[in-house]
PDB file of C-alpha atoms in Angstrom:
ATOM      1  CA  UNK A   1     -33.404   4.231   4.560  1.00 33.00           C
ATOM      2  CA  UNK A   2     -31.364   6.864   6.402  1.00 41.00           C
ATOM      3  CA  UNK A   3     -28.580   8.504   4.382  1.00 44.00           C
ATOM      4  CA  UNK A   4     -25.335   9.264   6.230  1.00 55.00           C
ATOM      5  CA  UNK A   5     -24.422  12.960   6.247  1.00 58.00           C
ATOM      6  CA  UNK A   6     -21.027  14.389   7.224  1.00 60.00           C
ATOM      7  CA  UNK A   7     -20.264  18.082   6.873  1.00 56.00           C
ATOM      8  CA  UNK A   8     -22.917  18.521   4.202  1.00 57.00           C
ATOM      9  CA  UNK A   9     -21.828  15.437   2.253  1.00 59.00           C
ATOM     10  CA  UNK A  10     -24.532  12.815   1.722  1.00 63.00           C
ATOM     11  CA  UNK A  11     -24.392   9.100   1.074  1.00 76.00           C
ATOM     12  CA  UNK A  12     -21.139   8.056   2.721  1.00 88.00           C
ATOM     13  CA  UNK A  13     -19.537   4.818   1.590  1.00 88.00           C
ATOM     14  CA  UNK A  14     -16.083   3.359   2.153  1.00 94.00           C
ATOM     15  CA  UNK A  15     -13.387   2.718  -0.433  1.00 94.00           C
ATOM     16  CA  UNK A  16     -10.625   0.395   0.675  1.00 96.00           C
ATOM     17  CA  UNK A  17      -7.000   0.979  -0.303  1.00 97.00           C
ATOM     18  CA  UNK A  18      -4.657  -1.976   0.183  1.00 95.00           C
ATOM     19  CA  UNK A  19      -1.117  -1.112   1.206  1.00 96.00           C
ATOM     20  CA  UNK A  20       1.833  -3.319   0.270  1.00 92.00           C
ATOM     21  CA  UNK A  21       2.160  -4.547   3.841  1.00 92.00           C
ATOM     22  CA  UNK A  22      -1.366  -5.941   3.681  1.00 94.00           C
ATOM     23  CA  UNK A  23      -2.893  -3.247   5.876  1.00 95.00           C
ATOM     24  CA  UNK A  24      -6.064  -1.572   4.619  1.00 97.00           C
ATOM     25  CA  UNK A  25      -6.798   2.142   4.589  1.00 98.00           C
ATOM     26  CA  UNK A  26     -10.546   2.777   4.715  1.00 97.00           C
ATOM     27  CA  UNK A  27     -11.504   6.061   3.106  1.00 97.00           C
ATOM     28  CA  UNK A  28     -15.045   7.383   3.341  1.00 94.00           C
ATOM     29  CA  UNK A  29     -16.299   9.194   0.275  1.00 92.00           C
ATOM     30  CA  UNK A  30     -19.679  10.538  -0.743  1.00 84.00           C
ATOM     31  CA  UNK A  31     -22.276   9.909  -3.404  1.00 71.00           C
ATOM     32  CA  UNK A  32     -23.242  13.583  -3.441  1.00 60.00           C
ATOM     33  CA  UNK A  33     -20.894  16.563  -3.128  1.00 56.00           C
ATOM     34  CA  UNK A  34     -18.146  18.551  -4.829  1.00 60.00           C
ATOM     35  CA  UNK A  35     -14.907  17.222  -6.364  1.00 56.00           C
ATOM     36  CA  UNK A  36     -13.290  16.898  -2.929  1.00 57.00           C
ATOM     37  CA  UNK A  37     -15.636  14.190  -1.672  1.00 80.00           C
ATOM     38  CA  UNK A  38     -14.447  11.244  -3.789  1.00 86.00           C
ATOM     39  CA  UNK A  39     -11.212   9.278  -4.182  1.00 93.00           C
ATOM     40  CA  UNK A  40      -9.864  10.163  -7.623  1.00 92.00           C
ATOM     41  CA  UNK A  41      -7.671   7.784  -9.621  1.00 95.00           C
ATOM     42  CA  UNK A  42      -4.740  10.198  -9.416  1.00 97.00           C
ATOM     43  CA  UNK A  43      -4.839   9.938  -5.620  1.00 97.00           C
ATOM     44  CA  UNK A  44      -4.555   6.151  -5.859  1.00 97.00           C
ATOM     45  CA  UNK A  45      -1.662   6.378  -8.342  1.00 98.00           C
ATOM     46  CA  UNK A  46       0.246   8.836  -6.130  1.00 98.00           C
ATOM     47  CA  UNK A  47      -0.473   6.825  -2.974  1.00 98.00           C
ATOM     48  CA  UNK A  48       0.952   3.716  -4.641  1.00 98.00           C
ATOM     49  CA  UNK A  49       4.000   5.640  -5.848  1.00 98.00           C
ATOM     50  CA  UNK A  50       4.795   6.604  -2.248  1.00 98.00           C
ATOM     51  CA  UNK A  51       5.409   2.891  -1.609  1.00 97.00           C
ATOM     52  CA  UNK A  52       7.684   2.463  -4.637  1.00 97.00           C
ATOM     53  CA  UNK A  53      11.430   1.855  -4.590  1.00 95.00           C
ATOM     54  CA  UNK A  54      11.947   5.598  -5.087  1.00 97.00           C
ATOM     55  CA  UNK A  55      10.945   6.012  -1.429  1.00 97.00           C
ATOM     56  CA  UNK A  56      12.655   2.970   0.072  1.00 94.00           C
ATOM     57  CA  UNK A  57      15.741   3.486   2.213  1.00 91.00           C
ATOM     58  CA  UNK A  58      17.682   0.232   1.901  1.00 89.00           C
ATOM     59  CA  UNK A  59      20.021   1.138   4.784  1.00 88.00           C
ATOM     60  CA  UNK A  60      17.187   1.401   7.318  1.00 88.00           C
ATOM     61  CA  UNK A  61      14.534  -0.697   5.627  1.00 89.00           C
ATOM     62  CA  UNK A  62      12.107   2.180   6.125  1.00 92.00           C
ATOM     63  CA  UNK A  63      10.355   4.658   3.902  1.00 96.00           C
ATOM     64  CA  UNK A  64      12.229   7.852   3.064  1.00 96.00           C
ATOM     65  CA  UNK A  65       9.080   9.622   4.245  1.00 97.00           C
ATOM     66  CA  UNK A  66       9.658   8.534   7.845  1.00 96.00           C
ATOM     67  CA  UNK A  67      10.034  11.624  10.019  1.00 97.00           C
ATOM     68  CA  UNK A  68       9.644  13.992   7.066  1.00 98.00           C
ATOM     69  CA  UNK A  69       7.307  16.983   7.120  1.00 98.00           C
ATOM     70  CA  UNK A  70       4.645  16.708   4.429  1.00 98.00           C
ATOM     71  CA  UNK A  71       1.876  19.116   3.431  1.00 98.00           C
ATOM     72  CA  UNK A  72      -0.890  17.886   1.162  1.00 98.00           C
ATOM     73  CA  UNK A  73      -2.786  20.477  -0.869  1.00 98.00           C
ATOM     74  CA  UNK A  74      -6.369  19.885  -1.960  1.00 96.00           C
ATOM     75  CA  UNK A  75      -6.567  16.786   0.217  1.00 97.00           C
ATOM     76  CA  UNK A  76     -10.228  16.011  -0.493  1.00 94.00           C
ATOM     77  CA  UNK A  77     -10.811  12.664   1.205  1.00 95.00           C
ATOM     78  CA  UNK A  78      -7.214  12.625   2.490  1.00 97.00           C
ATOM     79  CA  UNK A  79      -6.071   9.323   0.991  1.00 98.00           C
ATOM     80  CA  UNK A  80      -2.615  10.489  -0.118  1.00 98.00           C
ATOM     81  CA  UNK A  81      -1.822  12.308   3.108  1.00 98.00           C
ATOM     82  CA  UNK A  82      -3.043   9.404   5.219  1.00 98.00           C
ATOM     83  CA  UNK A  83      -0.903   7.061   3.141  1.00 98.00           C
ATOM     84  CA  UNK A  84       2.136   9.333   3.682  1.00 98.00           C
ATOM     85  CA  UNK A  85       1.501   9.366   7.419  1.00 98.00           C
ATOM     86  CA  UNK A  86       1.085   5.588   7.486  1.00 97.00           C
ATOM     87  CA  UNK A  87       4.616   5.459   6.036  1.00 97.00           C
ATOM     88  CA  UNK A  88       5.933   7.562   8.919  1.00 97.00           C
ATOM     89  CA  UNK A  89       5.593  11.129   7.629  1.00 98.00           C
ATOM     90  CA  UNK A  90       4.367  13.995   9.802  1.00 98.00           C
ATOM     91  CA  UNK A  91       1.587  15.209   7.566  1.00 98.00           C
ATOM     92  CA  UNK A  92      -0.757  18.197   7.431  1.00 98.00           C
ATOM     93  CA  UNK A  93      -3.767  17.642   5.202  1.00 98.00           C
ATOM     94  CA  UNK A  94      -5.227  20.860   3.822  1.00 98.00           C
ATOM     95  CA  UNK A  95      -8.348  21.837   1.921  1.00 97.00           C
ATOM     96  CA  UNK A  96     -11.290  24.193   2.223  1.00 95.00           C
ATOM     97  CA  UNK A  97     -13.253  24.532   5.478  1.00 95.00           C
ATOM     98  CA  UNK A  98     -16.128  22.432   4.181  1.00 91.00           C
ATOM     99  CA  UNK A  99     -13.787  19.477   3.605  1.00 92.00           C
ATOM    100  CA  UNK A 100     -12.610  19.333   7.220  1.00 95.00           C
ATOM    101  CA  UNK A 101     -15.383  17.047   8.585  1.00 93.00           C
ATOM    102  CA  UNK A 102     -14.669  14.365   5.977  1.00 94.00           C
ATOM    103  CA  UNK A 103     -10.909  14.649   6.494  1.00 96.00           C
ATOM    104  CA  UNK A 104     -11.329  14.404  10.253  1.00 97.00           C
ATOM    105  CA  UNK A 105     -13.517  11.310   9.842  1.00 95.00           C
ATOM    106  CA  UNK A 106     -10.979   9.590   7.573  1.00 97.00           C
ATOM    107  CA  UNK A 107      -8.072  10.413   9.875  1.00 98.00           C
ATOM    108  CA  UNK A 108     -10.013   9.027  12.852  1.00 97.00           C
ATOM    109  CA  UNK A 109     -10.964   5.843  10.990  1.00 96.00           C
ATOM    110  CA  UNK A 110      -7.339   5.117  10.037  1.00 98.00           C
ATOM    111  CA  UNK A 111      -5.479   5.959  13.238  1.00 97.00           C
ATOM    112  CA  UNK A 112      -4.423   2.333  13.705  1.00 96.00           C
ATOM    113  CA  UNK A 113      -2.427   2.539  10.461  1.00 96.00           C
ATOM    114  CA  UNK A 114      -0.755   5.886  11.090  1.00 96.00           C
ATOM    115  CA  UNK A 115       2.884   5.905  12.205  1.00 95.00           C
ATOM    116  CA  UNK A 116       3.648   9.605  11.909  1.00 94.00           C
ATOM    117  CA  UNK A 117       1.820  12.683  13.113  1.00 96.00           C
ATOM    118  CA  UNK A 118      -1.257  13.790  11.222  1.00 98.00           C
ATOM    119  CA  UNK A 119      -3.719  16.662  11.314  1.00 98.00           C
ATOM    120  CA  UNK A 120      -5.949  18.598   8.943  1.00 98.00           C
ATOM    121  CA  UNK A 121      -6.199  22.355   8.597  1.00 98.00           C
ATOM    122  CA  UNK A 122      -8.152  24.615   6.248  1.00 98.00           C
ATOM    123  CA  UNK A 123      -6.079  26.413   3.628  1.00 98.00           C
ATOM    124  CA  UNK A 124      -7.361  28.616   0.837  1.00 97.00           C
ATOM    125  CA  UNK A 125      -4.892  28.721  -2.043  1.00 97.00           C
ATOM    126  CA  UNK A 126      -3.328  32.137  -2.423  1.00 97.00           C
ATOM    127  CA  UNK A 127      -3.810  33.047   1.237  1.00 98.00           C
ATOM    128  CA  UNK A 128      -1.103  33.578   3.849  1.00 98.00           C
ATOM    129  CA  UNK A 129       0.792  30.359   4.692  1.00 98.00           C
ATOM    130  CA  UNK A 130       2.965  31.662   7.532  1.00 97.00           C
ATOM    131  CA  UNK A 131       1.356  29.289  10.038  1.00 97.00           C
ATOM    132  CA  UNK A 132       2.435  26.300   7.905  1.00 98.00           C
ATOM    133  CA  UNK A 133       6.103  27.262   7.794  1.00 97.00           C
ATOM    134  CA  UNK A 134       8.954  26.363   7.969  1.00 97.00           C
ATOM    135  CA  UNK A 135       8.876  24.786   4.541  1.00 98.00           C
ATOM    136  CA  UNK A 136       8.036  21.069   4.484  1.00 98.00           C
ATOM    137  CA  UNK A 137      10.240  18.366   3.022  1.00 98.00           C
ATOM    138  CA  UNK A 138       7.448  17.397   0.629  1.00 98.00           C
ATOM    139  CA  UNK A 139       4.351  18.995  -0.834  1.00 98.00           C
ATOM    140  CA  UNK A 140       1.948  16.484  -2.358  1.00 98.00           C
ATOM    141  CA  UNK A 141      -1.159  17.083  -4.449  1.00 98.00           C
ATOM    142  CA  UNK A 142      -3.416  14.902  -6.568  1.00 97.00           C
ATOM    143  CA  UNK A 143      -5.822  16.078  -9.272  1.00 94.00           C
ATOM    144  CA  UNK A 144      -5.732  19.760  -8.328  1.00 94.00           C
ATOM    145  CA  UNK A 145      -5.391  21.075 -11.909  1.00 91.00           C
ATOM    146  CA  UNK A 146      -9.118  21.376 -12.415  1.00 82.00           C
ATOM    147  CA  UNK A 147     -10.489  24.907 -12.154  1.00 84.00           C
ATOM    148  CA  UNK A 148      -9.052  27.756 -14.230  1.00 88.00           C
ATOM    149  CA  UNK A 149      -9.764  30.358 -11.552  1.00 91.00           C
ATOM    150  CA  UNK A 150      -7.641  28.509  -8.988  1.00 93.00           C
ATOM    151  CA  UNK A 151      -4.453  27.842 -11.001  1.00 95.00           C
ATOM    152  CA  UNK A 152      -2.596  31.054 -10.169  1.00 96.00           C
ATOM    153  CA  UNK A 153      -3.501  30.771  -6.472  1.00 97.00           C
ATOM    154  CA  UNK A 154      -2.417  27.130  -6.399  1.00 97.00           C
ATOM    155  CA  UNK A 155       1.004  27.901  -7.858  1.00 97.00           C
ATOM    156  CA  UNK A 156       1.403  30.853  -5.468  1.00 97.00           C
ATOM    157  CA  UNK A 157       0.700  28.575  -2.506  1.00 97.00           C
ATOM    158  CA  UNK A 158       3.192  25.971  -3.719  1.00 97.00           C
ATOM    159  CA  UNK A 159       5.797  28.712  -4.162  1.00 96.00           C
ATOM    160  CA  UNK A 160       5.078  30.293  -0.760  1.00 97.00           C
ATOM    161  CA  UNK A 161       5.346  26.943   1.041  1.00 98.00           C
ATOM    162  CA  UNK A 162       8.561  25.811  -0.668  1.00 97.00           C
ATOM    163  CA  UNK A 163      12.213  26.349  -0.010  1.00 96.00           C
ATOM    164  CA  UNK A 164      15.148  25.134  -2.079  1.00 95.00           C
ATOM    165  CA  UNK A 165      14.976  21.650  -0.519  1.00 96.00           C
ATOM    166  CA  UNK A 166      11.225  21.032  -0.805  1.00 97.00           C
ATOM    167  CA  UNK A 167      10.177  18.291  -3.225  1.00 98.00           C
ATOM    168  CA  UNK A 168       6.739  18.746  -4.790  1.00 98.00           C
ATOM    169  CA  UNK A 169       4.875  15.726  -6.121  1.00 98.00           C
ATOM    170  CA  UNK A 170       1.983  16.652  -8.382  1.00 98.00           C
ATOM    171  CA  UNK A 171      -0.150  13.845  -9.763  1.00 98.00           C
ATOM    172  CA  UNK A 172      -2.992  14.551 -12.166  1.00 97.00           C
ATOM    173  CA  UNK A 173      -5.138  12.886 -14.769  1.00 96.00           C
ATOM    174  CA  UNK A 174      -4.788  14.301 -18.249  1.00 95.00           C
ATOM    175  CA  UNK A 175      -8.194  15.324 -19.584  1.00 92.00           C
ATOM    176  CA  UNK A 176      -8.871  16.156 -23.217  1.00 92.00           C
ATOM    177  CA  UNK A 177     -12.357  17.658 -23.176  1.00 92.00           C
ATOM    178  CA  UNK A 178     -13.416  21.290 -22.885  1.00 90.00           C
ATOM    179  CA  UNK A 179     -10.746  23.632 -21.549  1.00 90.00           C
ATOM    180  CA  UNK A 180      -8.800  20.928 -19.676  1.00 91.00           C
ATOM    181  CA  UNK A 181      -5.842  20.706 -22.157  1.00 93.00           C
ATOM    182  CA  UNK A 182      -5.464  24.485 -21.902  1.00 93.00           C
ATOM    183  CA  UNK A 183      -5.546  24.327 -18.087  1.00 93.00           C
ATOM    184  CA  UNK A 184      -2.717  21.796 -18.087  1.00 95.00           C
ATOM    185  CA  UNK A 185      -0.672  24.023 -20.411  1.00 95.00           C
ATOM    186  CA  UNK A 186      -1.356  27.123 -18.292  1.00 95.00           C
ATOM    187  CA  UNK A 187      -0.402  25.340 -15.086  1.00 96.00           C
ATOM    188  CA  UNK A 188       3.039  24.395 -16.349  1.00 95.00           C
ATOM    189  CA  UNK A 189       3.577  27.856 -17.811  1.00 95.00           C
ATOM    190  CA  UNK A 190       3.018  29.263 -14.314  1.00 96.00           C
ATOM    191  CA  UNK A 191       5.770  27.047 -12.894  1.00 96.00           C
ATOM    192  CA  UNK A 192       8.552  29.307 -14.143  1.00 93.00           C
ATOM    193  CA  UNK A 193      10.323  29.215 -10.766  1.00 94.00           C
ATOM    194  CA  UNK A 194      10.474  25.406 -10.671  1.00 96.00           C
ATOM    195  CA  UNK A 195      12.454  22.619 -12.269  1.00 96.00           C
ATOM    196  CA  UNK A 196      10.033  19.882 -13.318  1.00 97.00           C
ATOM    197  CA  UNK A 197      10.613  16.224 -14.107  1.00 97.00           C
ATOM    198  CA  UNK A 198       8.030  13.586 -15.000  1.00 98.00           C
ATOM    199  CA  UNK A 199       8.242  10.354 -13.027  1.00 98.00           C
ATOM    200  CA  UNK A 200       8.489   7.513 -15.584  1.00 98.00           C
ATOM    201  CA  UNK A 201       5.956   4.693 -15.521  1.00 97.00           C
ATOM    202  CA  UNK A 202       8.828   2.286 -14.853  1.00 97.00           C
ATOM    203  CA  UNK A 203       9.266   3.906 -11.416  1.00 97.00           C
ATOM    204  CA  UNK A 204       5.585   3.676 -10.552  1.00 97.00           C
ATOM    205  CA  UNK A 205       3.380   0.841  -9.385  1.00 96.00           C
ATOM    206  CA  UNK A 206       3.050  -1.684 -12.244  1.00 96.00           C
ATOM    207  CA  UNK A 207      -0.700  -2.039 -11.694  1.00 95.00           C
ATOM    208  CA  UNK A 208      -1.819   1.375 -10.514  1.00 96.00           C
ATOM    209  CA  UNK A 209      -0.267   3.590 -13.184  1.00 97.00           C
ATOM    210  CA  UNK A 210      -1.128   4.560 -16.741  1.00 96.00           C
ATOM    211  CA  UNK A 211      -0.216   7.000 -19.517  1.00 95.00           C
ATOM    212  CA  UNK A 212      -3.215   9.235 -18.776  1.00 96.00           C
ATOM    213  CA  UNK A 213      -2.154   9.911 -15.185  1.00 98.00           C
ATOM    214  CA  UNK A 214       1.127  11.776 -14.755  1.00 98.00           C
ATOM    215  CA  UNK A 215       3.291  12.274 -11.689  1.00 98.00           C
ATOM    216  CA  UNK A 216       5.496  15.341 -11.919  1.00 98.00           C
ATOM    217  CA  UNK A 217       8.307  16.024  -9.465  1.00 98.00           C
ATOM    218  CA  UNK A 218       9.221  19.681  -8.912  1.00 97.00           C
ATOM    219  CA  UNK A 219      11.760  21.743  -6.985  1.00 97.00           C
ATOM    220  CA  UNK A 220      12.547  25.424  -6.863  1.00 96.00           C
ATOM    221  CA  UNK A 221      15.171  26.450  -9.383  1.00 93.00           C
ATOM    222  CA  UNK A 222      18.544  27.060  -7.725  1.00 86.00           C
ATOM    223  CA  UNK A 223      19.236  30.764  -7.478  1.00 73.00           C
ATOM    224  CA  UNK A 224      22.549  32.581  -7.614  1.00 41.00           C
ATOM    225  CA  UNK A 225      22.476  32.572  -3.826  1.00 42.00           C
ATOM    226  CA  UNK A 226      22.629  28.762  -3.838  1.00 50.00           C
ATOM    227  CA  UNK A 227      24.968  27.911  -6.740  1.00 48.00           C
ATOM    228  CA  UNK A 228      25.772  24.394  -5.508  1.00 49.00           C
ATOM    229  CA  UNK A 229      22.273  23.170  -4.660  1.00 53.00           C
ATOM    230  CA  UNK A 230      21.184  20.072  -6.573  1.00 59.00           C
ATOM    231  CA  UNK A 231      17.788  19.896  -8.240  1.00 61.00           C
ATOM    232  CA  UNK A 232      17.022  16.162  -8.305  1.00 63.00           C
TER     233      UNK A 232
END
């Protein structure tokens, strides 16, 4: 039996994600590969949250993401970014070079569902982000609090990409083994320049949400230069 190989990933299989409008996103993931080759539960929780009432514009009947610039960090398979783009966002999916073939495949396989613009680009956390500016309306990331050596670079990238109006949505699964509780603590200690607010379960999807998976909303703290800027 021949095993499908894409960009070094082996054993491709499809996971289906059902949107509220009945349309299906089909996301290829891999049996063998690094953490970026599978759809993690946090990505599903965040994708469902993007269809919640928090993002519904009652005046237009459309998603608040429509026409907004979105950058996804640590895209992996690209589910969250593809979901954002299917809701009308102009989205850039980012991850390491080796993740690009899988992201490109998943974008191609879901073009019929995409309403906004979408592309993928490599981005190493901590590197120069000038080519991604001006700052997006949203930065989204799911299950990126994983490796100790990448935390400082991740926060630097979030800071470099943000301006006072950027909303950051960080979804992650709380893990209680090994050094994972310490990583979570360190991550939030590094966010000294941001105001953070946890999204309550009551605002999330009633099925695809749980206590172990948190969604945290963040914005840059208003500075003295912007004394009248609201946080949330």
